[in-house]
C-alpha cells in the first residue's frame, strides 16, 4: 500500500538554517566579522517586499549582517547599475540579491550580468548558470529554489536518485531548467515539460519524481500522478479565499493538494514546502560565497 508523506519543508529548512547559524559562528571566529548579504528591491510590489523582508530577517537570524537597498519604482537603470557596482566593489559585502521582477524600464539580464558572479547568491549570473550546466557544482552558486527542491526530493528517496524518472513541468531559467540540471547531475532520467508539451498528463504520469513549476493554481491533479510518486510543488499562487472572509486570499501551489495527496507517495505542501527551503538555501549560498571570498575551503 502507498504511504502518503507530506514533506515538511519548514522543518527541513529549519535544520539547514540551524546548521548555517553554527557554521556562521565558526566563520566569525575565524574572520572576525560576519558574512554580509545585500538585498536590493526596486519598486513596491507587495509580494517582493515580503520576500525581501523575510530574506533579511533570516540573514539576521543566522548571524549574518544584512543590508537592504529599497529603491523607488522609477529608479533609473543607471542608478541601479551604480549601486550594484558599489556592492560589487565593497569587500565587506559577500552576497548580492536583486529581487526580481524589476520594473519594465530596467533591463533585467543586464543587471543580473553586472552582479559579480562570486557574489551572485541567486545563482542567475551566466557564469553560475554555465557552471551548473557543466556540472561544476563546487565552483557554482546554485539557484536556491531548485537546490531546495532537490533536498526535499532526497528527504524522501535518500541521496541516491539514480535512474529515477524526473519530470519537471516548467522550463524557466530560475526554476525549471536548473532543477532539471541538478536532477540530471543526480543521475535521474530527466524530462522537461512545458506549455507546448503534448499529452502533458501522460508525461507527468510517467514520473517517479514530479516537479511542478508553472504558476497555475492546482493544475496538476491526482490522476496526473503515478501512484507512489514524489511530487515537489514549486508553485506559489495567490487565489481568492472567500471562506476566510470578504476579500481574503490564500497561497496555493501548482498541484491540486486534495486529489494529489491521495495518490502521491510524498508531496510538498504550499505554503510550508519549497518556499522555506528557498530562503534556507539563500543563506547557504551567502555563507559559501563569504567563505570562498575569504579563501576558506568549503
Ligand atoms: P515562469 O512563468 O517563468 O515559467 C513557467 C513555466 O511553466 C514556463 O516554462 C511555461 O512553459 C510553463 N507553463 C506555463 N503554462 C503551462 C501549461 N499550461 N502547461 C505546462 N507548462 C506550462 O515561472 P517561474 O518563475 O518558473 O515560477 C513558476 C512557479 O513557481 C510560480 O508559481 C512561482 O511563483 C513559483 N516560484 C516559487 C518559488 C519558491 O520559493 N517556492 C521560487 C520561484 C518561483
Tab-separated table of C-alpha atoms and ligand atoms in Angstrom:
chain	number	residue	atom	x	y	z
A	1	UNK	CA	0.000	0.000	0.000
A	2	UNK	CA	1.232	3.511	-0.766
A	3	UNK	CA	2.036	5.689	2.197
A	4	UNK	CA	1.335	9.367	1.721
A	5	UNK	CA	4.016	11.566	3.228
A	6	UNK	CA	3.615	15.301	3.489
A	7	UNK	CA	7.145	16.641	3.092
A	8	UNK	CA	7.770	19.132	5.883
A	9	UNK	CA	9.836	21.816	4.153
A	10	UNK	CA	9.588	24.085	7.172
A	11	UNK	CA	11.322	21.619	9.493
A	12	UNK	CA	13.938	20.602	6.924
A	13	UNK	CA	14.665	24.282	6.198
A	14	UNK	CA	14.974	24.992	9.936
A	15	UNK	CA	17.559	22.232	10.345
A	16	UNK	CA	19.549	23.764	7.467
A	17	UNK	CA	19.431	27.273	8.917
A	18	UNK	CA	20.383	25.937	12.394
A	19	UNK	CA	23.459	24.357	10.835
A	20	UNK	CA	24.277	27.584	8.976
A	21	UNK	CA	23.974	29.561	12.205
A	22	UNK	CA	26.546	27.241	13.827
A	23	UNK	CA	28.867	27.467	10.808
A	24	UNK	CA	28.466	31.257	10.811
A	25	UNK	CA	29.729	31.261	14.396
A	26	UNK	CA	32.846	29.372	13.215
A	27	UNK	CA	33.240	31.794	10.295
A	28	UNK	CA	33.050	34.846	12.563
A	29	UNK	CA	35.592	33.333	14.963
A	30	UNK	CA	37.963	32.808	12.022
A	31	UNK	CA	37.389	36.022	10.035
A	32	UNK	CA	36.385	38.411	12.792
A	33	UNK	CA	33.238	39.731	11.116
A	34	UNK	CA	30.030	38.132	9.773
A	35	UNK	CA	29.076	37.317	6.176
A	36	UNK	CA	27.030	40.166	4.718
A	37	UNK	CA	24.055	39.837	2.389
A	38	UNK	CA	22.814	42.862	0.431
A	39	UNK	CA	19.251	42.684	-0.861
A	40	UNK	CA	18.091	45.201	-3.451
A	41	UNK	CA	14.413	45.869	-4.100
A	42	UNK	CA	13.196	48.247	-6.791
A	43	UNK	CA	9.531	49.217	-6.559
A	44	UNK	CA	6.651	48.453	-4.236
A	45	UNK	CA	5.403	45.048	-5.390
A	46	UNK	CA	3.889	43.728	-2.121
A	47	UNK	CA	4.913	40.075	-2.678
A	48	UNK	CA	8.504	41.131	-3.437
A	49	UNK	CA	8.549	43.345	-0.336
A	50	UNK	CA	7.526	40.343	1.819
A	51	UNK	CA	10.221	38.134	0.226
A	52	UNK	CA	12.894	40.780	0.822
A	53	UNK	CA	11.825	41.256	4.444
A	54	UNK	CA	11.873	37.500	5.073
A	55	UNK	CA	15.277	37.072	3.457
A	56	UNK	CA	16.836	39.869	5.526
A	57	UNK	CA	15.136	38.605	8.698
A	58	UNK	CA	16.573	35.119	8.187
A	59	UNK	CA	20.011	36.572	7.402
A	60	UNK	CA	19.939	38.355	10.780
A	61	UNK	CA	18.729	35.186	12.500
A	62	UNK	CA	21.620	33.030	11.282
A	63	UNK	CA	24.106	35.697	12.359
A	64	UNK	CA	24.855	37.456	9.085
A	65	UNK	CA	24.921	41.183	8.625
A	66	UNK	CA	22.230	42.199	6.159
A	67	UNK	CA	21.652	45.427	4.341
A	68	UNK	CA	18.632	46.413	2.301
A	69	UNK	CA	18.550	48.885	-0.561
A	70	UNK	CA	14.910	49.771	-1.125
A	71	UNK	CA	14.575	51.948	-4.225
A	72	UNK	CA	11.533	53.661	-5.757
A	73	UNK	CA	9.922	52.004	-8.807
A	74	UNK	CA	11.026	54.872	-11.049
A	75	UNK	CA	14.733	54.486	-10.182
A	76	UNK	CA	16.705	54.990	-13.430
A	77	UNK	CA	18.622	51.959	-14.667
A	78	UNK	CA	21.908	53.869	-14.380
A	79	UNK	CA	21.310	54.491	-10.660
A	80	UNK	CA	20.717	50.787	-10.069
A	81	UNK	CA	23.855	49.980	-12.061
A	82	UNK	CA	25.873	52.364	-9.867
A	83	UNK	CA	24.511	50.712	-6.708
A	84	UNK	CA	25.368	47.211	-7.956
A	85	UNK	CA	28.885	48.336	-8.899
A	86	UNK	CA	29.379	49.765	-5.392
A	87	UNK	CA	28.213	46.497	-3.832
A	88	UNK	CA	30.482	44.508	-6.177
A	89	UNK	CA	33.476	46.618	-5.134
A	90	UNK	CA	32.741	46.552	-1.401
A	91	UNK	CA	34.809	43.754	0.174
A	92	UNK	CA	32.546	43.698	3.257
A	93	UNK	CA	29.573	42.563	1.101
A	94	UNK	CA	29.650	38.856	0.213
A	95	UNK	CA	26.238	38.231	-1.337
A	96	UNK	CA	24.099	40.432	-3.593
A	97	UNK	CA	20.493	39.639	-4.391
A	98	UNK	CA	18.401	41.815	-6.672
A	99	UNK	CA	14.760	40.898	-6.129
A	100	UNK	CA	13.015	40.063	-9.404
A	101	UNK	CA	10.967	41.066	-11.284
A	102	UNK	CA	12.423	44.519	-11.913
A	103	UNK	CA	10.260	47.360	-13.285
A	104	UNK	CA	9.809	47.276	-17.058
A	105	UNK	CA	12.222	50.129	-17.838
A	106	UNK	CA	15.155	48.205	-16.355
A	107	UNK	CA	16.899	45.523	-18.401
A	108	UNK	CA	16.840	42.513	-16.072
A	109	UNK	CA	19.521	40.442	-17.783
A	110	UNK	CA	21.859	43.447	-17.928
A	111	UNK	CA	21.541	43.834	-14.151
A	112	UNK	CA	21.988	40.100	-13.462
A	113	UNK	CA	25.115	40.039	-15.628
A	114	UNK	CA	26.509	43.031	-13.757
A	115	UNK	CA	26.450	41.313	-10.354
A	116	UNK	CA	29.884	39.877	-9.545
A	117	UNK	CA	29.443	36.151	-10.175
A	118	UNK	CA	31.104	35.223	-6.864
A	119	UNK	CA	28.514	37.380	-5.017
A	120	UNK	CA	25.552	36.183	-7.114
A	121	UNK	CA	23.735	34.272	-4.346
A	122	UNK	CA	20.656	33.758	-6.547
A	123	UNK	CA	22.829	31.808	-8.998
A	124	UNK	CA	21.359	33.585	-12.035
A	125	UNK	CA	24.578	35.057	-13.495
A	126	UNK	CA	25.561	33.369	-16.788
A	127	UNK	CA	28.836	32.191	-15.212
A	128	UNK	CA	26.943	30.352	-12.474
A	129	UNK	CA	24.392	29.068	-14.994
A	130	UNK	CA	27.271	27.760	-17.108
A	131	UNK	CA	28.999	26.125	-14.168
A	132	UNK	CA	25.792	24.347	-13.213
A	133	UNK	CA	25.366	23.231	-16.837
A	134	UNK	CA	28.945	21.942	-16.858
A	135	UNK	CA	28.355	20.135	-13.525
A	136	UNK	CA	30.992	22.280	-11.756
A	137	UNK	CA	28.865	22.456	-8.643
A	138	UNK	CA	31.812	23.069	-6.326
A	139	UNK	CA	32.549	26.366	-8.112
A	140	UNK	CA	28.992	27.498	-8.880
A	141	UNK	CA	26.407	29.260	-6.788
A	142	UNK	CA	23.284	27.162	-7.382
A	143	UNK	CA	19.811	28.764	-7.623
A	144	UNK	CA	18.092	28.434	-4.256
A	145	UNK	CA	14.622	27.121	-5.139
A	146	UNK	CA	15.989	24.347	-7.386
A	147	UNK	CA	18.596	23.341	-4.801
A	148	UNK	CA	15.888	23.273	-2.123
A	149	UNK	CA	13.632	21.163	-4.336
A	150	UNK	CA	16.360	18.534	-4.740
A	151	UNK	CA	16.993	18.398	-0.985
A	152	UNK	CA	13.267	17.810	-0.401
A	153	UNK	CA	13.342	15.039	-3.017
A	154	UNK	CA	16.291	13.425	-1.237
A	155	UNK	CA	14.452	13.634	2.077
A	156	UNK	CA	12.114	11.035	0.589
A	157	UNK	CA	14.404	8.894	-1.578
A	158	UNK	CA	17.738	9.247	0.209
A	159	UNK	CA	20.836	10.539	-1.551
A	160	UNK	CA	20.679	8.092	-4.435
A	161	UNK	CA	18.206	9.280	-7.076
A	162	UNK	CA	19.986	7.328	-9.811
A	163	UNK	CA	17.751	6.044	-12.602
A	164	UNK	CA	14.542	7.630	-11.319
A	165	UNK	CA	12.445	9.361	-13.952
A	166	UNK	CA	12.059	13.039	-13.068
A	167	UNK	CA	9.515	15.129	-14.940
A	168	UNK	CA	9.772	18.870	-14.469
A	169	UNK	CA	6.798	20.908	-15.639
A	170	UNK	CA	8.133	24.393	-16.442
A	171	UNK	CA	11.293	25.474	-18.244
A	172	UNK	CA	12.075	28.862	-16.713
A	173	UNK	CA	15.675	29.919	-16.208
A	174	UNK	CA	15.130	30.384	-12.485
A	175	UNK	CA	13.334	27.140	-11.623
A	176	UNK	CA	12.580	24.570	-14.343
A	177	UNK	CA	15.926	24.472	-16.162
A	178	UNK	CA	18.177	24.480	-13.072
A	179	UNK	CA	16.031	21.802	-11.347
A	180	UNK	CA	16.449	19.689	-14.478
A	181	UNK	CA	20.238	20.203	-14.455
A	182	UNK	CA	20.514	19.294	-10.791
A	183	UNK	CA	18.420	16.141	-11.166
A	184	UNK	CA	20.393	15.147	-14.265
A	185	UNK	CA	23.504	15.557	-12.164
A	186	UNK	CA	21.917	13.157	-9.658
A	187	UNK	CA	21.655	10.605	-12.490
A	188	UNK	CA	17.903	10.910	-12.891
A	189	UNK	CA	16.386	10.426	-16.322
A	190	UNK	CA	15.016	13.907	-16.874
A	191	UNK	CA	12.082	15.123	-18.944
A	192	UNK	CA	11.315	18.840	-19.134
A	193	UNK	CA	7.668	19.509	-19.958
A	194	UNK	CA	6.242	22.931	-20.735
A	195	UNK	CA	3.350	24.823	-22.270
A	196	UNK	CA	3.885	23.210	-25.709
A	197	UNK	CA	4.278	19.642	-24.426
A	198	UNK	CA	1.865	17.177	-26.000
A	199	UNK	CA	-0.034	14.757	-23.745
A	200	UNK	CA	1.235	16.538	-20.634
A	201	UNK	CA	-0.849	14.395	-18.298
A	202	UNK	CA	0.658	11.180	-19.707
A	203	UNK	CA	4.165	12.623	-19.443
A	204	UNK	CA	3.505	13.642	-15.840
A	205	UNK	CA	2.121	10.179	-15.037
A	206	UNK	CA	5.402	8.578	-16.117
A	207	UNK	CA	7.337	10.424	-13.368
A	208	UNK	CA	8.832	8.911	-10.242
A	209	UNK	CA	9.645	12.491	-9.244
A	210	UNK	CA	7.251	15.170	-10.489
A	211	UNK	CA	8.274	18.811	-10.074
A	212	UNK	CA	5.611	21.424	-10.845
A	213	UNK	CA	6.988	24.925	-11.531
A	214	UNK	CA	4.335	26.548	-13.669
A	215	UNK	CA	2.438	29.252	-11.804
A	216	UNK	CA	-1.053	27.816	-12.411
A	217	UNK	CA	-3.042	27.116	-9.266
A	218	UNK	CA	-3.964	23.449	-8.812
A	219	UNK	CA	-3.093	22.470	-12.400
A	220	UNK	CA	-1.623	19.059	-11.541
A	221	UNK	CA	-4.455	16.740	-10.475
A	222	UNK	CA	-4.246	13.429	-8.656
A	223	UNK	CA	-4.825	11.481	-11.883
A	224	UNK	CA	-1.687	13.071	-13.413
A	225	UNK	CA	0.431	11.329	-10.790
A	226	UNK	CA	1.854	7.819	-10.813
A	227	UNK	CA	0.760	6.105	-7.571
A	228	UNK	CA	3.573	6.425	-5.055
A	229	UNK	CA	5.471	9.153	-6.945
A	230	UNK	CA	7.118	12.071	-5.140
A	231	UNK	CA	5.651	15.436	-6.007
A	232	UNK	CA	7.510	18.704	-5.450
A	233	UNK	CA	5.184	21.672	-5.802
A	234	UNK	CA	7.200	24.820	-6.515
A	235	UNK	CA	4.212	26.969	-7.488
A	236	UNK	CA	3.154	29.884	-5.321
A	237	UNK	CA	-0.177	31.313	-6.421
A	238	UNK	CA	-2.369	33.756	-4.548
A	239	UNK	CA	-6.056	32.918	-5.037
A	240	UNK	CA	-9.258	34.340	-3.565
A	241	UNK	CA	-10.361	32.652	-0.310
A	242	UNK	CA	-13.921	33.836	0.350
A	243	UNK	CA	-14.217	31.107	3.029
A	244	UNK	CA	-11.754	33.179	5.108
A	245	UNK	CA	-13.881	36.306	4.757
A	246	UNK	CA	-14.646	39.018	2.250
A	247	UNK	CA	-11.714	39.969	0.019
A	248	UNK	CA	-9.375	37.429	1.684
A	249	UNK	CA	-6.852	35.370	-0.264
A	250	UNK	CA	-4.568	32.387	0.305
A	251	UNK	CA	-1.495	30.770	-1.244
A	252	UNK	CA	-1.807	27.537	-3.196
A	253	UNK	CA	0.617	25.550	-5.310
A	254	UNK	CA	0.503	24.261	-8.868
A	255	UNK	CA	-0.654	20.884	-7.564
A	256	UNK	CA	-4.218	20.163	-6.503
A	257	UNK	CA	-3.262	19.098	-2.991
A	258	UNK	CA	-6.558	17.375	-2.187
A	259	UNK	CA	-6.523	14.898	-5.081
A	260	UNK	CA	-2.726	14.616	-5.309
A	261	UNK	CA	-2.293	13.667	-1.661
A	262	UNK	CA	-4.411	10.557	-2.252
A	263	UNK	CA	-2.096	9.258	-4.995
A	264	UNK	CA	1.407	10.611	-4.401
A	265	UNK	CA	3.825	8.718	-2.176
A	266	UNK	CA	5.146	12.043	-0.914
A	267	UNK	CA	4.060	15.606	-1.556
A	268	UNK	CA	5.198	19.099	-0.566
A	269	UNK	CA	2.511	21.436	0.802
A	270	UNK	CA	2.102	25.109	-0.163
A	271	UNK	CA	2.877	27.011	1.967
A	272	UNK	CA	5.451	25.113	4.046
A	273	UNK	CA	7.171	23.092	1.320
A	274	UNK	CA	9.620	24.572	-1.169
A	275	UNK	CA	9.166	28.189	0.000
A	276	UNK	CA	11.107	27.941	3.290
A	277	UNK	CA	13.822	25.930	1.510
A	278	UNK	CA	14.450	28.817	-0.894
A	279	UNK	CA	15.334	31.135	1.975
A	280	UNK	CA	17.442	28.484	3.739
A	281	UNK	CA	19.461	27.835	0.571
A	282	UNK	CA	19.951	31.573	0.096
A	283	UNK	CA	21.633	31.595	3.498
A	284	UNK	CA	23.730	28.597	2.469
A	285	UNK	CA	24.820	30.375	-0.719
A	286	UNK	CA	25.717	33.543	1.195
A	287	UNK	CA	27.911	31.628	3.639
A	288	UNK	CA	29.508	29.705	0.746
A	289	UNK	CA	30.173	32.978	-1.100
A	290	UNK	CA	31.701	34.574	2.013
A	291	UNK	CA	33.914	31.548	2.678
A	292	UNK	CA	35.140	31.430	-0.914
A	293	UNK	CA	35.887	35.167	-0.917
A	294	UNK	CA	37.983	34.639	2.203
A	295	UNK	CA	39.776	31.572	0.911
A	296	UNK	CA	38.093	29.204	3.370
A	297	UNK	CA	37.613	25.824	1.696
A	298	UNK	CA	34.059	24.535	1.874
B	1	LIG	P1	7.628	31.239	-15.326
B	1	LIG	O1	6.335	31.894	-15.646
B	1	LIG	O2	8.909	31.899	-15.655
B	1	LIG	O3	7.657	29.812	-16.052
B	1	LIG	C1	6.530	28.992	-16.063
B	1	LIG	C2	6.802	27.778	-16.922
B	1	LIG	O4	5.614	26.999	-16.941
B	1	LIG	C3	7.141	28.102	-18.373
B	1	LIG	O5	8.346	27.448	-18.702
B	1	LIG	C4	5.990	27.548	-19.188
B	1	LIG	O6	6.420	26.850	-20.372
B	1	LIG	C5	5.351	26.551	-18.253
B	1	LIG	N1	3.899	26.538	-18.462
B	1	LIG	C6	3.056	27.584	-18.486
B	1	LIG	N2	1.794	27.157	-18.721
B	1	LIG	C7	1.857	25.813	-18.855
B	1	LIG	C8	0.913	24.809	-19.102
B	1	LIG	N3	-0.376	25.097	-19.278
B	1	LIG	N4	1.333	23.547	-19.147
B	1	LIG	C9	2.628	23.227	-18.987
B	1	LIG	N5	3.578	24.133	-18.728
B	1	LIG	C10	3.203	25.410	-18.660
B	1	LIG	O7	7.537	30.862	-13.785
B	1	LIG	P2	8.692	30.508	-12.714
B	1	LIG	O8	9.416	31.725	-12.371
B	1	LIG	O9	9.435	29.293	-13.151
B	1	LIG	O10	7.783	30.120	-11.465
B	1	LIG	C11	6.892	29.022	-11.512
B	1	LIG	C12	6.090	28.997	-10.219
B	1	LIG	O11	6.996	28.784	-9.134
B	1	LIG	C13	5.353	30.300	-9.898
B	1	LIG	O12	4.140	29.979	-9.246
B	1	LIG	C14	6.276	30.997	-8.936
B	1	LIG	O13	5.598	31.869	-8.056
B	1	LIG	C15	6.834	29.827	-8.188
B	1	LIG	N6	8.145	30.071	-7.561
B	1	LIG	C16	8.291	29.665	-6.283
B	1	LIG	C17	9.474	29.848	-5.625
B	1	LIG	C18	9.609	29.354	-4.222
B	1	LIG	O14	10.423	29.857	-3.471
B	1	LIG	N7	8.846	28.339	-3.827
B	1	LIG	C19	10.546	30.459	-6.278
B	1	LIG	C20	10.400	30.829	-7.619
B	1	LIG	C21	9.181	30.624	-8.255
